[in-house]
Coordinates of C-alpha atoms in Angstrom, one line a residue:
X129 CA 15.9 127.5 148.4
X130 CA 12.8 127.5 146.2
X131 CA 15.2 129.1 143.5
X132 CA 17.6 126.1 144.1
X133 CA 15.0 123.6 143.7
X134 CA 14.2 125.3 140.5
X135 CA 17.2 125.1 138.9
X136 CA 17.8 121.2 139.6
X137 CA 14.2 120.6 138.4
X138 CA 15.2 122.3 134.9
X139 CA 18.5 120.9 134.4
X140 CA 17.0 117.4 135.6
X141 CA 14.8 117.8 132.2
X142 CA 17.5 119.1 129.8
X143 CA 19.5 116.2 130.7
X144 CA 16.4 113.8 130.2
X145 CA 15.7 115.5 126.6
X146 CA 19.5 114.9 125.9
X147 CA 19.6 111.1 126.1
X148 CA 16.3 110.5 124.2
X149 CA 16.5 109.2 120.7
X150 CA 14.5 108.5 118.0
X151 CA 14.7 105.7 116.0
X152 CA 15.8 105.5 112.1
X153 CA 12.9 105.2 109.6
X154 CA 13.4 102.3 107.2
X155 CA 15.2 103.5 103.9
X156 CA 12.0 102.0 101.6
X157 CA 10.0 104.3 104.1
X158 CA 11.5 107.6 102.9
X159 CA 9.1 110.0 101.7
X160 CA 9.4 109.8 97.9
X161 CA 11.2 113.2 96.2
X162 CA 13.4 113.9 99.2
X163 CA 16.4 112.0 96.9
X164 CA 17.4 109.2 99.1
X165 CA 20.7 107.7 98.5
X166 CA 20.7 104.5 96.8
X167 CA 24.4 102.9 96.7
X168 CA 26.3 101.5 93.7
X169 CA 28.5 99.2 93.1
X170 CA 30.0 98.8 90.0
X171 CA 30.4 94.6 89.7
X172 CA 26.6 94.7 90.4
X173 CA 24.9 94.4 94.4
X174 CA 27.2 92.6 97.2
X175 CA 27.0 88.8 97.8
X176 CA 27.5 86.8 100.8
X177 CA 31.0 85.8 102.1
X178 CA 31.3 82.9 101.8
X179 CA 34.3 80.2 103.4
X180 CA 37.1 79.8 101.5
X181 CA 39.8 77.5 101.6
X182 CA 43.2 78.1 103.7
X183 CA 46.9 76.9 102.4
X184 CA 49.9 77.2 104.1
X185 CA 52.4 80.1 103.8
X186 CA 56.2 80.4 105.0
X187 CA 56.1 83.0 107.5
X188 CA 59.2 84.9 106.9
X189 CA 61.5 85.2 109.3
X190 CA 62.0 88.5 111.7
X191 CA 64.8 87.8 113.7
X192 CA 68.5 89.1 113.1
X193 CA 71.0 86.9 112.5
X194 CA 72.7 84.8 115.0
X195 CA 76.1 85.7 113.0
X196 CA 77.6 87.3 109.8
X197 CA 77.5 83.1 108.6
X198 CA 73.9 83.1 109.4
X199 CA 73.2 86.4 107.7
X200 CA 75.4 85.0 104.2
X201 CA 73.1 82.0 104.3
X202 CA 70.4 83.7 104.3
X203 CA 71.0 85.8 100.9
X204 CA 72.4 82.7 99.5
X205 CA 70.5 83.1 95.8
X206 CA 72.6 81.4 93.0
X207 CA 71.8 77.9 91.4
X208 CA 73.9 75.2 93.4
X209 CA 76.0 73.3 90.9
X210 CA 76.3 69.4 91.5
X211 CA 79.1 68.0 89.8
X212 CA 82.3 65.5 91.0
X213 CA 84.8 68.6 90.6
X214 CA 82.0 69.9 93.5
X215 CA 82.8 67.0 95.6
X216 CA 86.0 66.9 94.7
X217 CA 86.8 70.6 96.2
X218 CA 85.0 69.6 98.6
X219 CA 87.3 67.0 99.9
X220 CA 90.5 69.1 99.2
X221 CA 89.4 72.0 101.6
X222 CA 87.9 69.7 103.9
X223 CA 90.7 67.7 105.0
X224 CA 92.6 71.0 105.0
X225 CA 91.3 72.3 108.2
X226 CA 94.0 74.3 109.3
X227 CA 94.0 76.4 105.3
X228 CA 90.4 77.0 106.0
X229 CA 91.0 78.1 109.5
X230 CA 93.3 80.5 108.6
X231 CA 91.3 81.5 105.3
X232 CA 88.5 82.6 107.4
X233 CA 90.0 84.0 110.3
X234 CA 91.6 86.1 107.8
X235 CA 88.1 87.1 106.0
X236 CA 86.7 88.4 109.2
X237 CA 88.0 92.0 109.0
X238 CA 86.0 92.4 105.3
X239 CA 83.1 90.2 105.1
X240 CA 80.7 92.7 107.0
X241 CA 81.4 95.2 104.4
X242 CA 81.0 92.7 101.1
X243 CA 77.9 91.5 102.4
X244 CA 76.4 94.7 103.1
X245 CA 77.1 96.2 99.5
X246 CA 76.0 92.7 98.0
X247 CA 72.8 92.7 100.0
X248 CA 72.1 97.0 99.2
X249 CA 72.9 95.7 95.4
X250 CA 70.7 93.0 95.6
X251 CA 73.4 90.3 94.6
X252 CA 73.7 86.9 95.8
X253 CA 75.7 87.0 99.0
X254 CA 77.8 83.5 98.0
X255 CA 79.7 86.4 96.0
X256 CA 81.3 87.5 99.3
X257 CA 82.9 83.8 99.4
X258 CA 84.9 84.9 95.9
X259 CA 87.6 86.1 97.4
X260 CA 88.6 83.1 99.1
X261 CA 89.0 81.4 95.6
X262 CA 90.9 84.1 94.7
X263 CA 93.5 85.2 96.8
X264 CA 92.6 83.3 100.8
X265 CA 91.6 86.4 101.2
X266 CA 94.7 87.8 101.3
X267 CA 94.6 91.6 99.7
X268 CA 98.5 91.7 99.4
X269 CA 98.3 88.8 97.0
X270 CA 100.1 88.6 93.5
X271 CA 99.7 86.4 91.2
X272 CA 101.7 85.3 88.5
X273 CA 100.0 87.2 85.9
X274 CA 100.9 90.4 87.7
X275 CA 96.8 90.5 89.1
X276 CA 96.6 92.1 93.0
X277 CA 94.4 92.3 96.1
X278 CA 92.0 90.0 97.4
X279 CA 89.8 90.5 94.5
X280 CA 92.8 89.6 91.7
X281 CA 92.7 92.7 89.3
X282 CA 95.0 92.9 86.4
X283 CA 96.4 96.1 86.0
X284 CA 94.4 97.3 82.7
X285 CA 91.1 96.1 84.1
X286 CA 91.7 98.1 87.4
X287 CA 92.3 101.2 85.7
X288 CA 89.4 100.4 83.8
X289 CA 87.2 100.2 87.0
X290 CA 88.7 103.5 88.2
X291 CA 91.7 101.4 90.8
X292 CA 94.4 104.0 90.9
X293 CA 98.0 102.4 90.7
X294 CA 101.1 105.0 91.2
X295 CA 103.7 104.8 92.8
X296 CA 102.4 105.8 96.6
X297 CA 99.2 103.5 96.6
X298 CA 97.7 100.5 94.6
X299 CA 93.3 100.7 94.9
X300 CA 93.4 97.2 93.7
X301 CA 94.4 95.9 97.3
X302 CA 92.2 99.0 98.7
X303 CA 89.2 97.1 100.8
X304 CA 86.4 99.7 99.9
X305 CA 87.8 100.3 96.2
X306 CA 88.1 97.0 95.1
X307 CA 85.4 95.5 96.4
X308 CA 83.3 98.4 94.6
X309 CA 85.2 97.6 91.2
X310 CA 84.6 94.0 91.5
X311 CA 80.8 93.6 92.1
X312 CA 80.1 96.2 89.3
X313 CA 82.2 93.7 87.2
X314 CA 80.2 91.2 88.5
X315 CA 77.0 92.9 87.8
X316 CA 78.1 94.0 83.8
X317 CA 79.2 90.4 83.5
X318 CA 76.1 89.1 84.9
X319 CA 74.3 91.3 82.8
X320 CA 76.1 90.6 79.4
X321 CA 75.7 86.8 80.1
X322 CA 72.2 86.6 82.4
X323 CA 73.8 83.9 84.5
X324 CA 75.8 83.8 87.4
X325 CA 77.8 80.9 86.4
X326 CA 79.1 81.8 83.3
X327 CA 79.8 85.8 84.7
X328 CA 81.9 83.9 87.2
X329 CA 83.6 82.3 84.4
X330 CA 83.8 85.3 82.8
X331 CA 85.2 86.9 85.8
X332 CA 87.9 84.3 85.9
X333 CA 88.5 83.7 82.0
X334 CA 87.5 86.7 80.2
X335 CA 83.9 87.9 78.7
X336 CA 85.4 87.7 76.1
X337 CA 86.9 84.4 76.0
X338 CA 83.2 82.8 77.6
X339 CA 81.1 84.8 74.9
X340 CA 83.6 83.5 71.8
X341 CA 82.9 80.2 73.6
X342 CA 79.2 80.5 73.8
X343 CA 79.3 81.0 70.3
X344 CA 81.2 78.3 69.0
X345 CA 78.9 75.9 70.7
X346 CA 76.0 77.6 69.2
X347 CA 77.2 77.4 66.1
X348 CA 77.3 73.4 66.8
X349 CA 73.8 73.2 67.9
X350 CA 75.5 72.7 71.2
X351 CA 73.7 74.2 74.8
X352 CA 75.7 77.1 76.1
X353 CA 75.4 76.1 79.9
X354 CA 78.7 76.4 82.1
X355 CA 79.3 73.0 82.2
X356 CA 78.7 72.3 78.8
X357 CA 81.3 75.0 77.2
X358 CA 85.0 73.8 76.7
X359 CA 87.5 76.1 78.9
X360 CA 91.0 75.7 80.3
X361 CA 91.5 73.6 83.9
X362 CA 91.4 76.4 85.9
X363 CA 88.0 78.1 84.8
X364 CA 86.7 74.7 84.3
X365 CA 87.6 74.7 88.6
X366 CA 86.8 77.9 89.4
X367 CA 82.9 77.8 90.1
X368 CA 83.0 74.1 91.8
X369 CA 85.7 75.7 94.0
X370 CA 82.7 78.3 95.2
X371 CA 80.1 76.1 95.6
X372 CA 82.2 73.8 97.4
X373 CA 83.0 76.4 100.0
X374 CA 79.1 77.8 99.6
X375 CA 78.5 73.9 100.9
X376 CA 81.0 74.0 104.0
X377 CA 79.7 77.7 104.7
X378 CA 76.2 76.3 104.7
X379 CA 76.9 73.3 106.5
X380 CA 79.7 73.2 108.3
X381 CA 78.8 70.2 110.8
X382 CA 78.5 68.1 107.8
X383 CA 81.9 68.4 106.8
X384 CA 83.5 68.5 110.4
X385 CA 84.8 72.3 109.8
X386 CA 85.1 74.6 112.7
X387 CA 84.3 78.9 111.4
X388 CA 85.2 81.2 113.8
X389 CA 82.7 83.6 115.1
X390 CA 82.0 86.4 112.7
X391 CA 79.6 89.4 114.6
X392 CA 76.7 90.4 112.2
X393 CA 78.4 93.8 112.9
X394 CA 80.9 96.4 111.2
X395 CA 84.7 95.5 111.7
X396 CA 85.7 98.4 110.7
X397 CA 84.6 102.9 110.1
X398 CA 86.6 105.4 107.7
X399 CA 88.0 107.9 109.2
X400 CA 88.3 111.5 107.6
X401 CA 91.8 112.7 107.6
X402 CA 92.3 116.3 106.0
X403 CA 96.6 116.2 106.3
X404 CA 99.3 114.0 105.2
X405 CA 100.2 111.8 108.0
X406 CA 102.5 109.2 109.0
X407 CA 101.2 105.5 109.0
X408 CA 103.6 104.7 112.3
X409 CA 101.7 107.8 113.7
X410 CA 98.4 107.0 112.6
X411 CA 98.9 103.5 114.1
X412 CA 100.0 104.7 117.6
X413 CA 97.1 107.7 117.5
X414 CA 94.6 104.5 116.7
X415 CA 95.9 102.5 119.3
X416 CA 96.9 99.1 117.1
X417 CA 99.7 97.5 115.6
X418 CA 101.2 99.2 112.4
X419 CA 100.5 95.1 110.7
X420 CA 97.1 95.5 111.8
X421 CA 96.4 99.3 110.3
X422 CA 98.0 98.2 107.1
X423 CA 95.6 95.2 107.0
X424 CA 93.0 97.4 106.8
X425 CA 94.8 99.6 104.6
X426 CA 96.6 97.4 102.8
X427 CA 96.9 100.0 99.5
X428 CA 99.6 101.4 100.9
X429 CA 103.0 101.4 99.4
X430 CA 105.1 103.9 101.6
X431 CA 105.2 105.4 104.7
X432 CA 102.7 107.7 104.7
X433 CA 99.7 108.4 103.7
X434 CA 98.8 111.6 101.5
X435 CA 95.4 112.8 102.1
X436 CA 94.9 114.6 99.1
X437 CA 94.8 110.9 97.7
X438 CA 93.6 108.6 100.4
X439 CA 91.4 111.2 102.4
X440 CA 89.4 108.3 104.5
X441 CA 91.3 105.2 106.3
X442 CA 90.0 102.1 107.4
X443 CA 90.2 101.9 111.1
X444 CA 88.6 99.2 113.7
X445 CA 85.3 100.1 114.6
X446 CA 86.0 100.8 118.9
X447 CA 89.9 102.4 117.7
X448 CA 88.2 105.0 115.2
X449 CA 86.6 107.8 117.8
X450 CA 90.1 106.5 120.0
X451 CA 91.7 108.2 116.7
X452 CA 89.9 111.0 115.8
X453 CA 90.3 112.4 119.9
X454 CA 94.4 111.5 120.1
X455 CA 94.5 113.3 116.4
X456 CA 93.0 116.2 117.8
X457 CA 95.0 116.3 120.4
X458 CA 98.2 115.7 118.9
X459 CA 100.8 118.7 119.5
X460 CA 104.0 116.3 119.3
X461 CA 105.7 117.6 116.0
X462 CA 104.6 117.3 112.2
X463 CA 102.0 114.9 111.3
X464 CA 104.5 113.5 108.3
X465 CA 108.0 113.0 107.8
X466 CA 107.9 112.3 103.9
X467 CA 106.6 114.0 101.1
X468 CA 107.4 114.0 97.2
X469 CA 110.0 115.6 95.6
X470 CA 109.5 115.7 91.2
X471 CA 112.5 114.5 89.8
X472 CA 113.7 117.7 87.3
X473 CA 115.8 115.5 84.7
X474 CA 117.5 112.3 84.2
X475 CA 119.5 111.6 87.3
X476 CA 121.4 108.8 88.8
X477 CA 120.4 107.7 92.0
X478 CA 123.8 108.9 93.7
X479 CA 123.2 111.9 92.1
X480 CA 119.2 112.1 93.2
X481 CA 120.1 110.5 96.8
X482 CA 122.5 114.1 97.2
X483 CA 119.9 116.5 96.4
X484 CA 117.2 114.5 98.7
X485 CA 119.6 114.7 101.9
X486 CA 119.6 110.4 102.5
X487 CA 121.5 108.1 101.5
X488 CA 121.5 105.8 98.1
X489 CA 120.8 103.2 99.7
X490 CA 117.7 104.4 101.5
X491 CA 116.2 106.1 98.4
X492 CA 116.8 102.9 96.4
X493 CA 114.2 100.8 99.3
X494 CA 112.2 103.9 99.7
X495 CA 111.1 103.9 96.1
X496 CA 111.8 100.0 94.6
X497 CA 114.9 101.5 92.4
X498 CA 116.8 98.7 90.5
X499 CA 120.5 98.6 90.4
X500 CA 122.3 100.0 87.4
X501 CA 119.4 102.5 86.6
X502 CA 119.0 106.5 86.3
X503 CA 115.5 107.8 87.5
X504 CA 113.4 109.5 84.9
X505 CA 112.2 113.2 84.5
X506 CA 109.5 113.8 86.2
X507 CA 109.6 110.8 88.7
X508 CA 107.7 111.1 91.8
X509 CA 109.6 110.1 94.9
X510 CA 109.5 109.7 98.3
X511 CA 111.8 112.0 100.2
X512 CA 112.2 113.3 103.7
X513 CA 110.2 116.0 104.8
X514 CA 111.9 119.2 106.5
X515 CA 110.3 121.4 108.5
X516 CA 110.9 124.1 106.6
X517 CA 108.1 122.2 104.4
X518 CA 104.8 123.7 105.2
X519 CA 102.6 122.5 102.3
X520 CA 100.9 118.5 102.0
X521 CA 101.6 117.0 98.8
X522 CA 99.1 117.6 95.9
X523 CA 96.4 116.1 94.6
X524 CA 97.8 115.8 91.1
X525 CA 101.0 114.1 92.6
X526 CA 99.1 112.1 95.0
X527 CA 96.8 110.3 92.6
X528 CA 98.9 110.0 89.6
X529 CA 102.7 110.4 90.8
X530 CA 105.1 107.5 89.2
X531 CA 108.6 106.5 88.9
X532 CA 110.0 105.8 85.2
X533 CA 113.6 104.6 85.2
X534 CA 116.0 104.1 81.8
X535 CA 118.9 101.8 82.0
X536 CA 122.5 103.3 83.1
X537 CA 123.9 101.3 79.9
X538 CA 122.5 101.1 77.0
X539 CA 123.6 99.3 73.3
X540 CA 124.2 100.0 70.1
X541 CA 123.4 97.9 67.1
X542 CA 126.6 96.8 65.4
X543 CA 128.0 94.3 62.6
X544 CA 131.5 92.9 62.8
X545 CA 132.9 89.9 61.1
X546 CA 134.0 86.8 61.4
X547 CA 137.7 85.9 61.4
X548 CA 139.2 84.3 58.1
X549 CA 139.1 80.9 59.9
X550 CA 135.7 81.5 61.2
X551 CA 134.5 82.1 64.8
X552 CA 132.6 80.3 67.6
X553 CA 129.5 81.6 69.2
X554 CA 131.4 81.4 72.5
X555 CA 134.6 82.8 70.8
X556 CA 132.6 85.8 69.6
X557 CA 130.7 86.4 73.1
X558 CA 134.5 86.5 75.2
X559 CA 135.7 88.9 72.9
X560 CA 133.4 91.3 73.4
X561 CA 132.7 90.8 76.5
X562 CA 129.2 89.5 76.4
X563 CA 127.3 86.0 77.1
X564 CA 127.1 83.4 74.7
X565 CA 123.9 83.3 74.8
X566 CA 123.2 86.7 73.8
X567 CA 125.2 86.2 70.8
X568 CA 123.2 82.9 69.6
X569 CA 120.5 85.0 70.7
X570 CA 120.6 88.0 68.0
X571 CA 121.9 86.3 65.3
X572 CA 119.1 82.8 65.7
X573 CA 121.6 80.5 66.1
X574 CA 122.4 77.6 68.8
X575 CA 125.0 78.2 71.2
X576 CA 126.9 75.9 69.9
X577 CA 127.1 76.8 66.5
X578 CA 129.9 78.7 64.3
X579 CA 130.4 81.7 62.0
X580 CA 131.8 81.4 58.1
X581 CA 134.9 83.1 57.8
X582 CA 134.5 86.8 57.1
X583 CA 130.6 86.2 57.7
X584 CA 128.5 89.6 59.3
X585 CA 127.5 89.4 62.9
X586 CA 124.8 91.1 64.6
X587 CA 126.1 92.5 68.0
X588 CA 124.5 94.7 70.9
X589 CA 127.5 96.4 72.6
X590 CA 126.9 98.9 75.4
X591 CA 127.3 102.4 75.5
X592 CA 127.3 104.1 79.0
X593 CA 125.4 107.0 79.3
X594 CA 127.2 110.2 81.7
X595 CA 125.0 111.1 84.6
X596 CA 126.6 114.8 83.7
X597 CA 125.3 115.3 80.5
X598 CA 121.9 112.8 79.7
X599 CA 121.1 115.9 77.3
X600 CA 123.9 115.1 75.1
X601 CA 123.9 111.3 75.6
X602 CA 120.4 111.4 74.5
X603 CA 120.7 114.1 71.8
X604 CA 123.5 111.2 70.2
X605 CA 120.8 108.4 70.4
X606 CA 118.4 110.0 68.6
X607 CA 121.1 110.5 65.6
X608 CA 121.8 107.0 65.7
X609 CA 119.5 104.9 63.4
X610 CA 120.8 101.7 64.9
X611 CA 120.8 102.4 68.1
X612 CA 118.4 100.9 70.7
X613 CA 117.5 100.8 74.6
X614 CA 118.7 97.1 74.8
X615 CA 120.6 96.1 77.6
X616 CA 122.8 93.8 78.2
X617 CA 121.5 90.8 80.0
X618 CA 124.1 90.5 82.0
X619 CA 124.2 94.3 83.4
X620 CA 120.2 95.1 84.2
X621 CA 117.7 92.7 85.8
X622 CA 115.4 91.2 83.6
X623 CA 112.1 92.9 84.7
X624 CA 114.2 96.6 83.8
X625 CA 114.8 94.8 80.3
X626 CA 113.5 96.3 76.6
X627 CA 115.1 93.1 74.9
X628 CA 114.6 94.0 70.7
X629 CA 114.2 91.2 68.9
X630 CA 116.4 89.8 65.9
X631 CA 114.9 90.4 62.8
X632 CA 113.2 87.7 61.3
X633 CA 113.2 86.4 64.6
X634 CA 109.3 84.8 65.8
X635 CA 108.3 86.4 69.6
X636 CA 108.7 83.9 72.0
X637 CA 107.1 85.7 74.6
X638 CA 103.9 83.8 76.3
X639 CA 100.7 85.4 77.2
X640 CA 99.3 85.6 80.4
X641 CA 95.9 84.1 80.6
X642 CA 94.3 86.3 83.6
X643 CA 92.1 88.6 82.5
X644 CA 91.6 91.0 85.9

């Protein structure tokens, strides 16, 4: 017990020794030569605090967007232009609700995707509104000038931006692939010009049609602003046509216009597919409508799609994983029922139609063949796939396979003469079997009009080439000097035409002001 009492005694005063403390000597107090640490501070010894005045800061927004609109708003970043053609627009689409209904309705499938790559680019988000001004949104749109998709590419400027166009698949209606091609347009044009207005011009015009204009104006001491430059109707339109609908976007209650609800969420995944497949299959394994797989896939120009080409498609975002479980699944029969067959020389379609196993008729809407053409060496097309096929189509094939035609007839250069009393235009055209027109045509005179006696007449009279031997019909064209891959207007529709013009005779031919 005494031991007990011990030990409580000592560990009462090693707890008391513990908690004691001595206080801190002064710093002035130190004993001098132990080196005491003076601080220092390079602006010279602290001052007092003292109150400063307080302003008032926008506190930045942390909540997510109510919807995609709400999101778009929010990146809204280019100058707002205020002009009548502004109000103007504005009018036209206001009191055009049901266009604008559709117009966006349409838009809701892609707008996630174009604001996301505007926003990870760090471009204004009114840029996703472009395609309404371009094509409603509509990626199977043509336009006169032959430009496609809802961005409006012209054929040279989407092989330019890398848009493959053959004769399975056309990138410049591809969703992912166009909209890739036209924001890095956007951003070289902005770049070459620093302002958005006149890249939009540019985008719609030409850069260089909006640079040579920039220049002349320069060269008058005049400014070089996009309202200040002289430019055709539709250019002059083009911008006030955004900002209009930049205004409705922004405000829709102010112009009584109804958007439908957008989610501020993916419409759509890509889907990895590794074997040619069906798009009828690819539909049904997705659970949708075939219209509603090729709106989302709207590159598509045949049946099928070849993966060594198109190896991701576009699929709605809750049908994708439905997909990728059915296609793994799938134990039905082949996964296509088309491939592509290299056509080995000049061939007629009957001829092409045999060796395929389908009829002429179904190889003709199967692959866009004109009437009264042969098919090419070296034409890709679409045929039906056997099962003794084992092997997809290639790579080389599927990114760059195309169809090249050459007219069943074509027409040798000829002179013959007048009669001794002279001929008609008319007279000339019945006897040989060709229009009047053609006639007045080659030799640059009216329809109307008559030959001298004995005068020399430039004709175009056809020579038809056999299916049987295009070796030596073509070996015999070469020899000819005169002779030329004209046909007759009459025989071959005029988009298959390679009309040569009379000599002397000035090109009437227009040109087509798109520049996309």
């Amino acid at each position: 017990m005494k031991f007990l009492s011990a030990l409580l005694l000592l560990a009462s005063l090693l707890l008391a020794g513990c908690a004691s403390t001595t206080a801190p000597q002064p710093a002035s107090s130190a004993p001098q030569g132990q080196g005491a640490h003076q601080p220092q501070y390079p602006e010279g010894p602290l001052r007092p605090i003292t109150a400063g005045k307080t302003r008032g800061l926008a506190v930045a927004g942390v909540d997510a967007p109510a919807d995609l609109w709400e999101r778009m708003r929010r990146g809204f970043a280019m100058p707002d232009l205020q002009t009548e053609l502004v109000t103007d627009r504005e009018q036209w689409y206001a009191s055009r609700p049901d266009y604008l209904q559709r117009m966006t309705e349409r838009s809701r499938k892609y707008l996630f995707h174009i604001v996301e790559e505007l926003e990870r680019r760090g471009m204004p988000t009114e840029l996703a509104l472009l395609p309404y001004i371009e094509s409603a949104f509509n990626p199977q749109a043509v336009s006169s000038a032959k430009a496609a998709g809802m961005w409006q590419f012209m054929p040279a400027t989407g092989t330019y931006f890398d848009l493959k166009q053959n004769a399975f698949r056309d990138d410049r209606r591809d969703v992912l692939a166009s909209t890739r091609a036209a924001l890095d347009y956007l951003q070289k044009l902005h770049g070459m010009f620093g302002d958005w207005h006149l890249a939009l011009a540019a985008y719609n015009w030409g850069e260089g049609s909006v640079a040579r204009a920039i220049a002349k104006n320069e060269k008058q001491g005049l400014g070089s602003s996009y309202t200040e430059l002289s430019m055709p109707a539709e250019t002059r339109m083009y911008v006030p046509k955004l900002q209009a609908v930049k205004n409705i976007i922004a405000n829709p209650q102010a112009f009584n216009a109804e958007l439908p609800v957008i989610a501020n969420h993916p419409y759509f995944q890509s889907v990895e597919i590794t074997r040619d497949l069906d798009v009828a299959l690819a539909a049904h394994l997705a659970g949708i409508r075939e219209a509603d797989f090729r709106a989302l896939n709207p590159s598509l120009h045949k049946p099928v799609i070849l993966a060594a080409g198109m190896p991701h498609i576009l699929l709605p975002w809750d049908n994708a994983q439905v997909f990728r479980r059915n296609l793994q699944a799938y134990d039905e029969g082949q996964y296509a029922s088309w491939t592509v067959w290299t056509v080995p020389s000049h061939m007629s379609v009957a001829a092409a139609a045999q060796r395929a196993g389908m009829s002429e008729a179904e190889l003709r809407q199967l692959n866009g063949i004109p009437p009264r053409m042969l098919i090419k060496a070296g034409s890709a097309l679409m045929v039906p796939r056997t099962a003794s096929v084992q092997q997809d189509v290639p790579g080389h094939l599927a990114d760059n396979g195309q169809i090249a035609f050459t007219p069943e007839i074509v027409t040798r250069r000829t002179a013959v003469r007048a009669g001794k009393r002279g001929d008609s235009v008319a007279a000339i055209a019945q006897r040989y079997k060709v229009s009047a027109a053609d006639v007045a045509d080659w030799n640059d005179v009216k329809v109307n009009s008559r030959f001298k006696p004995g005068e020399s007449i430039t004709m175009y009279l056809p020579v038809r080439l056999s299916h049987a031997t295009p070796a030596r019909s073509a070996a015999r064209a070469a020899a000819s000097s005169e002779k030329t891959t004209r046909p007759r207007a009459a025989s071959v529709p005029a988009s298959s035409r390679n009309v040569a013009s009379s000599a002397g005779k000035a090109s009437k031919a227009s040109k087509a002001k798109g520049k996309r």
